[in-house]
mmCIF file of C-alpha atoms in Angstrom:
data_model
loop_
_atom_site.group_PDB
_atom_site.id
_atom_site.type_symbol
_atom_site.label_atom_id
_atom_site.label_comp_id
_atom_site.label_asym_id
_atom_site.label_seq_id
_atom_site.Cartn_x
_atom_site.Cartn_y
_atom_site.Cartn_z
ATOM 1 C CA MET A 8 35.314 39.051 -19.306
ATOM 2 C CA ILE A 9 32.777 39.353 -22.321
ATOM 3 C CA LYS A 10 34.326 43.133 -23.054
ATOM 4 C CA ALA A 11 37.415 41.585 -23.112
ATOM 5 C CA LEU A 12 36.577 39.050 -25.862
ATOM 6 C CA LEU A 13 34.738 41.085 -27.815
ATOM 7 C CA LYS A 14 37.787 43.717 -27.832
ATOM 8 C CA ALA A 15 40.401 40.816 -28.671
ATOM 9 C CA THR A 16 37.716 40.395 -31.504
ATOM 10 C CA LYS A 17 37.719 43.379 -32.992
ATOM 11 C CA GLU A 18 41.613 43.277 -32.777
ATOM 12 C CA LEU A 19 42.115 40.070 -34.576
ATOM 13 C CA SER A 20 39.942 41.510 -37.359
ATOM 14 C CA ALA A 21 42.078 44.166 -37.697
ATOM 15 C CA ALA A 22 45.561 42.289 -37.324
ATOM 16 C CA HIS A 23 44.778 39.707 -39.652
ATOM 17 C CA PRO A 24 41.635 39.480 -41.999
ATOM 18 C CA GLU A 25 42.101 36.337 -43.632
ATOM 19 C CA ARG A 26 41.629 34.963 -40.442
ATOM 20 C CA SER A 27 39.075 37.148 -38.781
ATOM 21 C CA GLU A 28 36.033 34.978 -39.889
ATOM 22 C CA GLY A 29 36.961 31.785 -37.752
ATOM 23 C CA GLY A 30 38.051 33.850 -34.878
ATOM 24 C CA VAL A 31 35.223 35.842 -34.680
ATOM 25 C CA GLN A 32 32.919 32.121 -35.159
ATOM 26 C CA THR A 33 35.272 30.639 -31.995
ATOM 27 C CA VAL A 34 34.811 34.007 -29.978
ATOM 28 C CA ARG A 35 30.936 33.820 -30.065
ATOM 29 C CA ARG A 36 30.623 30.688 -29.572
ATOM 30 C CA VAL A 37 32.524 30.669 -26.138
ATOM 31 C CA LEU A 38 30.158 34.110 -25.275
ATOM 32 C CA VAL A 39 27.178 31.645 -26.384
ATOM 33 C CA LEU A 40 28.549 29.405 -23.447
ATOM 34 C CA LEU A 41 29.081 32.236 -20.687
ATOM 35 C CA LEU A 42 25.619 33.611 -21.260
ATOM 36 C CA LEU A 43 24.408 29.821 -20.425
ATOM 37 C CA ALA A 44 26.249 29.981 -17.801
ATOM 38 C CA VAL A 45 25.641 33.163 -16.652
ATOM 39 C CA SER A 46 21.745 32.352 -17.000
ATOM 40 C CA CYS A 47 22.271 28.601 -15.489
ATOM 41 C CA ALA A 48 24.292 30.239 -12.473
ATOM 42 C CA PRO A 49 22.533 30.313 -8.854
ATOM 43 C CA PRO A 50 21.926 33.736 -8.055
ATOM 44 C CA PRO A 51 24.468 35.609 -5.859
ATOM 45 C CA THR A 52 23.565 35.617 -2.048
ATOM 46 C CA THR A 53 22.413 38.080 -0.077
ATOM 47 C CA GLN A 54 24.155 38.379 3.026
ATOM 48 C CA LEU A 55 21.830 38.197 6.357
ATOM 49 C CA PRO A 56 20.118 41.924 7.308
ATOM 50 C CA VAL A 57 21.999 43.331 10.523
ATOM 51 C CA THR A 58 21.185 45.901 13.195
ATOM 52 C CA CYS A 59 23.703 47.736 15.016
ATOM 53 C CA GLY A 60 20.908 49.985 16.669
ATOM 54 C CA ALA A 61 17.875 49.487 18.439
ATOM 55 C CA THR A 62 15.228 47.319 16.769
ATOM 56 C CA THR A 63 11.528 46.772 17.789
ATOM 57 C CA GLY A 64 9.512 43.862 16.931
ATOM 58 C CA GLY A 65 6.736 41.075 17.636
ATOM 59 C CA HIS A 66 3.158 42.456 18.423
ATOM 60 C CA ALA A 67 1.770 44.454 20.960
ATOM 61 C CA GLY A 68 -0.791 42.281 23.052
ATOM 62 C CA ALA A 69 0.309 39.413 22.415
ATOM 63 C CA GLU A 70 0.787 36.691 25.589
ATOM 64 C CA THR A 71 3.125 33.876 25.893
ATOM 65 C CA GLN A 72 4.873 31.939 27.923
ATOM 66 C CA LEU A 73 9.335 31.832 27.911
ATOM 67 C CA ARG A 74 10.240 28.190 27.276
ATOM 68 C CA PHE A 75 13.471 27.548 26.197
ATOM 69 C CA VAL A 76 16.661 30.070 25.994
ATOM 70 C CA GLU A 77 19.298 28.363 23.951
ATOM 71 C CA ALA A 78 22.928 29.859 23.423
ATOM 72 C CA SER A 79 26.179 28.973 21.220
ATOM 73 C CA ASP A 80 28.582 30.904 19.888
ATOM 74 C CA THR A 81 26.242 32.027 16.651
ATOM 75 C CA GLU A 82 23.011 32.239 17.898
ATOM 76 C CA ILE A 83 20.323 32.810 20.764
ATOM 77 C CA VAL A 84 17.192 31.842 20.716
ATOM 78 C CA LEU A 85 14.342 32.404 23.197
ATOM 79 C CA THR A 86 11.473 30.305 21.966
ATOM 80 C CA PHE A 87 7.700 30.813 24.032
ATOM 81 C CA GLY A 88 4.664 28.683 24.436
ATOM 82 C CA ALA A 89 1.236 29.605 24.502
ATOM 83 C CA SER A 90 -0.185 31.552 27.793
ATOM 84 C CA SER A 91 -3.474 31.025 29.773
ATOM 85 C CA ALA A 92 -3.537 34.770 30.553
ATOM 86 C CA SER A 93 -4.896 35.701 26.938
ATOM 87 C CA ASN A 94 -6.211 33.878 23.852
ATOM 88 C CA VAL A 95 -3.611 36.515 21.805
ATOM 89 C CA PHE A 96 -0.859 34.194 20.687
ATOM 90 C CA ASP A 97 2.059 35.767 18.030
ATOM 91 C CA VAL A 98 5.421 36.527 18.978
ATOM 92 C CA PRO A 99 5.515 39.120 21.997
ATOM 93 C CA ALA A 100 6.848 42.684 21.615
ATOM 94 C CA PHE A 101 10.601 42.925 22.356
ATOM 95 C CA GLU A 102 12.989 46.077 22.241
ATOM 96 C CA LEU A 103 16.981 45.253 21.476
ATOM 97 C CA THR A 104 18.704 47.651 22.957
ATOM 98 C CA PRO A 105 22.350 48.596 22.559
ATOM 99 C CA LEU A 106 24.484 48.821 26.009
ATOM 100 C CA GLU A 107 27.178 51.300 26.441
ATOM 101 C CA GLY A 108 30.213 50.612 29.162
ATOM 102 C CA ALA A 109 28.621 47.127 29.971
ATOM 103 C CA GLY A 110 32.613 45.878 29.888
ATOM 104 C CA SER A 111 32.730 43.862 26.655
ATOM 105 C CA PRO A 112 33.178 45.040 23.440
ATOM 106 C CA ARG A 113 29.132 44.561 21.844
ATOM 107 C CA ALA A 114 26.317 44.646 24.618
ATOM 108 C CA TYR A 115 22.403 44.672 24.106
ATOM 109 C CA ARG A 116 19.910 44.732 26.776
ATOM 110 C CA LEU A 117 16.584 42.856 25.180
ATOM 111 C CA LYS A 118 13.428 42.963 27.167
ATOM 112 C CA VAL A 119 10.377 41.151 25.725
ATOM 113 C CA SER A 120 6.901 42.284 27.118
ATOM 114 C CA GLY A 121 3.859 40.073 27.555
ATOM 115 C CA SER A 122 6.233 36.840 28.761
ATOM 116 C CA SER A 123 7.013 35.217 31.830
ATOM 117 C CA THR A 124 9.066 32.308 33.445
ATOM 118 C CA LEU A 125 5.994 31.428 35.179
ATOM 119 C CA ASN A 126 2.791 30.443 34.325
ATOM 120 C CA PRO A 127 -0.414 32.466 35.317
ATOM 121 C CA ASP A 128 -1.170 28.961 38.148
ATOM 122 C CA GLY A 129 2.482 29.623 39.652
ATOM 123 C CA THR A 130 4.792 26.987 38.014
ATOM 124 C CA ALA A 131 6.815 27.466 36.142
ATOM 125 C CA SER A 132 7.291 27.912 31.952
ATOM 126 C CA TYR A 133 10.892 28.012 32.170
ATOM 127 C CA ARG A 134 12.908 25.170 33.533
ATOM 128 C CA GLY A 135 16.535 26.574 32.814
ATOM 129 C CA LEU A 136 19.338 28.955 33.948
ATOM 130 C CA LYS A 137 18.748 32.118 34.485
ATOM 131 C CA GLY A 138 22.371 32.822 32.643
ATOM 132 C CA LEU A 139 23.983 30.471 29.682
ATOM 133 C CA GLU A 140 28.025 31.395 28.549
ATOM 134 C CA PRO A 141 28.393 29.009 25.708
ATOM 135 C CA GLY A 142 32.221 30.401 25.134
ATOM 136 C CA GLY A 143 33.582 30.974 22.000
ATOM 137 C CA ARG A 144 34.708 34.600 19.862
ATOM 138 C CA THR A 145 31.394 36.111 19.364
ATOM 139 C CA VAL A 146 28.483 35.409 22.414
ATOM 140 C CA ARG A 147 29.677 35.847 25.791
ATOM 141 C CA ALA A 148 26.652 35.415 27.738
ATOM 142 C CA ILE A 149 23.052 36.084 28.042
ATOM 143 C CA ASP A 150 21.425 36.685 31.245
ATOM 144 C CA LEU A 151 18.325 37.022 32.919
ATOM 145 C CA ILE A 152 18.379 40.022 34.219
ATOM 146 C CA ASP A 153 14.660 41.145 35.382
ATOM 147 C CA GLU A 154 11.068 40.070 35.562
ATOM 148 C CA ALA A 155 8.047 41.897 36.709
ATOM 149 C CA ALA A 156 4.406 42.528 35.345
ATOM 150 C CA ARG A 157 5.204 40.255 32.158
ATOM 151 C CA VAL A 158 7.979 41.912 30.741
ATOM 152 C CA VAL A 159 11.641 39.554 31.085
ATOM 153 C CA THR A 160 14.452 41.632 30.668
ATOM 154 C CA PHE A 161 18.070 40.381 29.396
ATOM 155 C CA THR A 162 21.093 41.571 28.796
ATOM 156 C CA VAL A 163 23.724 40.086 26.279
ATOM 157 C CA ALA A 164 27.390 40.386 26.048
ATOM 158 C CA LEU A 165 29.272 39.818 22.821
ATOM 159 C CA GLU A 166 33.224 38.737 22.698
ATOM 160 C CA ARG A 167 33.470 41.174 20.063
ATOM 161 C CA ASP A 168 32.190 43.970 18.110
ATOM 162 C CA VAL A 169 29.739 42.398 15.782
ATOM 163 C CA CYS A 170 26.059 43.178 14.697
ATOM 164 C CA PRO A 171 23.390 40.877 15.255
ATOM 165 C CA PHE A 172 20.940 40.085 12.520
ATOM 166 C CA VAL A 173 17.114 39.483 14.454
ATOM 167 C CA ALA A 174 14.327 36.879 13.280
ATOM 168 C CA ALA A 175 10.808 36.433 14.641
ATOM 169 C CA LYS A 176 8.367 34.164 13.836
ATOM 170 C CA VAL A 177 5.714 31.668 15.077
ATOM 171 C CA TYR A 178 4.907 27.795 14.061
ATOM 172 C CA GLN A 179 3.536 24.699 15.840
ATOM 173 C CA TYR A 180 4.700 21.973 17.828
ATOM 174 C CA GLY A 181 2.602 19.386 17.607
ATOM 175 C CA LYS A 182 -0.351 20.391 18.891
ATOM 176 C CA SER A 183 1.248 23.423 20.640
ATOM 177 C CA PRO A 184 1.924 26.681 18.935
ATOM 178 C CA ARG A 185 5.418 28.351 19.542
ATOM 179 C CA ALA A 186 7.384 31.692 18.993
ATOM 180 C CA GLN A 187 10.838 32.507 18.562
ATOM 181 C CA ILE A 188 13.005 35.642 18.892
ATOM 182 C CA ALA A 189 16.486 34.932 17.435
ATOM 183 C CA LEU A 190 19.561 36.905 17.155
ATOM 184 C CA THR A 191 22.337 35.347 14.949
ATOM 185 C CA PHE A 192 26.038 36.518 14.665
ATOM 186 C CA GLY A 193 28.752 36.402 12.170
ATOM 187 C CA GLY A 194 26.306 35.487 9.255
ATOM 188 C CA ALA A 195 24.654 32.370 10.201
ATOM 189 C CA SER A 196 21.137 31.429 10.378
ATOM 190 C CA ALA A 197 18.951 30.388 12.866
ATOM 191 C CA LEU A 198 18.668 26.816 13.864
ATOM 192 C CA THR A 199 17.016 25.019 16.692
ATOM 193 C CA ILE A 200 15.901 21.416 17.925
ATOM 194 C CA GLU A 201 12.895 20.563 19.542
ATOM 195 C CA THR A 202 12.555 17.379 20.769
ATOM 196 C CA ILE A 203 9.895 15.551 23.580
ATOM 197 C CA SER A 204 13.046 15.258 26.291
ATOM 198 C CA ASP A 205 13.332 19.305 26.488
ATOM 199 C CA ALA A 206 15.445 18.587 30.295
ATOM 200 C CA VAL A 207 18.083 17.099 28.532
ATOM 201 C CA GLY A 208 18.074 18.653 25.209
ATOM 202 C CA GLY A 209 17.617 15.377 23.512
ATOM 203 C CA ALA A 210 15.604 12.268 22.983
ATOM 204 C CA PRO A 211 16.229 8.461 22.583
ATOM 205 C CA ILE A 212 16.418 7.330 18.882
ATOM 206 C CA GLY A 213 13.758 6.658 16.635
ATOM 207 C CA THR A 214 11.865 9.522 18.298
ATOM 208 C CA PRO A 215 10.262 11.950 16.653
ATOM 209 C CA VAL A 216 11.944 15.701 16.638
ATOM 210 C CA GLN A 217 11.483 18.748 15.110
ATOM 211 C CA GLY A 218 13.904 21.538 13.599
ATOM 212 C CA SER A 219 13.024 25.076 13.491
ATOM 213 C CA GLY A 220 15.405 28.008 11.405
ATOM 214 C CA ALA A 221 15.420 31.194 10.332
ATOM 215 C CA GLY A 222 17.801 32.999 7.648
ATOM 216 C CA TYR A 223 17.791 30.932 5.016
ATOM 217 C CA GLU A 224 17.734 31.834 1.131
ATOM 218 C CA PRO A 225 13.447 31.979 0.024
ATOM 219 C CA SER A 226 12.461 28.796 -0.799
ATOM 220 C CA SER A 227 15.490 26.614 -1.073
ATOM 221 C CA ASN A 228 15.975 22.963 -0.246
ATOM 222 C CA ILE A 229 17.050 22.712 2.951
ATOM 223 C CA ARG A 230 19.622 19.900 4.179
ATOM 224 C CA ILE A 231 19.783 18.863 8.034
ATOM 225 C CA THR A 232 22.650 16.773 9.018
ATOM 226 C CA ILE A 233 23.441 15.177 12.363
ATOM 227 C CA GLY A 234 27.532 14.613 13.078
ATOM 228 C CA GLY A 235 27.677 15.644 8.895
ATOM 229 C CA ARG A 236 25.821 11.948 8.289
ATOM 230 C CA LEU A 237 22.762 13.745 6.039
ATOM 231 C CA VAL A 238 19.257 13.234 7.804
ATOM 232 C CA TRP A 239 16.312 15.143 5.995
ATOM 233 C CA ASP A 240 15.515 17.634 3.665
ATOM 234 C CA THR A 241 13.262 20.197 3.647
ATOM 235 C CA THR A 242 12.048 23.575 2.002
ATOM 236 C CA ALA A 243 12.303 26.990 2.884
ATOM 237 C CA ASN A 244 9.288 29.228 2.938
ATOM 238 C CA ALA A 245 9.254 32.367 1.354
ATOM 239 C CA ASP A 246 10.813 34.376 4.015
ATOM 240 C CA GLY A 247 13.698 32.350 4.336
ATOM 241 C CA THR A 248 12.275 30.743 7.543
ATOM 242 C CA PHE A 249 12.018 26.666 8.108
ATOM 243 C CA ASP A 250 9.849 24.301 10.523
ATOM 244 C CA SER A 251 10.235 20.451 10.044
ATOM 245 C CA GLY A 252 9.800 17.488 11.981
ATOM 246 C CA PHE A 253 11.780 14.264 11.130
ATOM 247 C CA TRP A 254 13.396 10.862 13.433
ATOM 248 C CA ILE A 255 16.255 10.675 15.440
ATOM 249 C CA PRO A 256 18.349 8.986 13.670
ATOM 250 C CA ASP A 257 20.266 5.160 14.441
ATOM 251 C CA ARG A 258 23.350 6.714 15.968
ATOM 252 C CA GLU A 259 25.735 5.605 18.922
ATOM 253 C CA PRO A 260 24.513 7.392 22.024
ATOM 254 C CA GLY A 261 26.388 11.393 22.729
ATOM 255 C CA LEU A 262 26.444 14.616 21.831
ATOM 256 C CA TYR A 263 26.208 15.853 17.728
ATOM 257 C CA THR A 264 26.650 18.703 15.890
ATOM 258 C CA VAL A 265 23.665 19.400 13.511
ATOM 259 C CA THR A 266 23.287 21.959 11.112
ATOM 260 C CA ALA A 267 20.808 23.444 8.277
ATOM 261 C CA THR A 268 21.934 24.670 5.327
ATOM 262 C CA ASP A 269 20.324 26.163 1.969
ATOM 263 C CA GLY A 270 23.659 25.610 -0.298
ATOM 264 C CA HIS A 271 23.905 29.619 -1.072
ATOM 265 C CA GLY A 272 26.430 29.815 2.006
ATOM 266 C CA HIS A 273 23.717 30.117 5.064
ATOM 267 C CA VAL A 274 24.025 28.077 8.226
ATOM 268 C CA GLY A 275 22.938 27.146 11.160
ATOM 269 C CA THR A 276 23.692 25.380 13.550
ATOM 270 C CA THR A 277 22.772 23.352 16.859
ATOM 271 C CA THR A 278 23.743 20.236 19.223
ATOM 272 C CA LEU A 279 21.366 17.096 19.799
ATOM 273 C CA ARG A 280 21.808 14.517 22.053
ATOM 274 C CA VAL A 281 21.061 11.530 20.994
ATOM 275 C CA MET A 282 20.127 9.069 23.842
ATOM 276 C CA ALA A 283 19.983 4.686 23.839
ATOM 277 C CA GLN A 284 16.432 2.889 23.013
ATOM 278 C CA ARG A 285 14.372 2.560 25.574
ATOM 279 C CA THR A 286 14.062 -1.384 26.614
ATOM 280 C CA LYS A 287 11.037 -2.813 27.404
ATOM 281 C CA LYS A 288 10.176 -4.451 30.455
#
């Protein structure tokens, strides 16, 4: 556009010398406004880097316990807690490998080393389902297919030929350390909500919860909504992750969509069940 305006200025000067000064001044003013607009505009949003081949991450030697597996049509998130098997806590070493001939448009094997669904004392650290099928256009299923010698293996089946954005991080939930491995699809960011009532995926009105995300614009303002209504603002870290606690607002009990957006086109989505406040006897 700027080049076109400069060309028009030259043509105006050549065709109408008597009016060229006014025309040039007008074009100059327009150019100044355009330059100001460009300089004040936010930088263009970069697409999240995706991987279609094998990828590895995490830290060899870290020991964790699998706590939660969440799946929606846009994300798969594995959350890990500390383990008495070792004092070394971090994102466990993982390997994501494409699978051929899996009967779906795209499939992966996700192998996580240094983790288990059973604590060293034999109690369960993971009480969820072995397989999750969220339905929709992208994620068909994630299934826990094998566990041996503190290595947990999953298969991920997709409904269409898309590649994941893979993120991993550690954070703190109250006094408990947490680690996450997240796969998101279709340009979505990762978002999970952890509550005091993990078994039912929700919590009563007025109780604290923690939102955790990855794949956002670094240092951007994150707006968290429940059912389309703003409940909390926070700020992303320099690596595009965030972890922030807030309270479940006064809403009619039920299942709500929770979103986290950064104003740069990155959106993470999950669900939260709001339950009625407990009455004192």
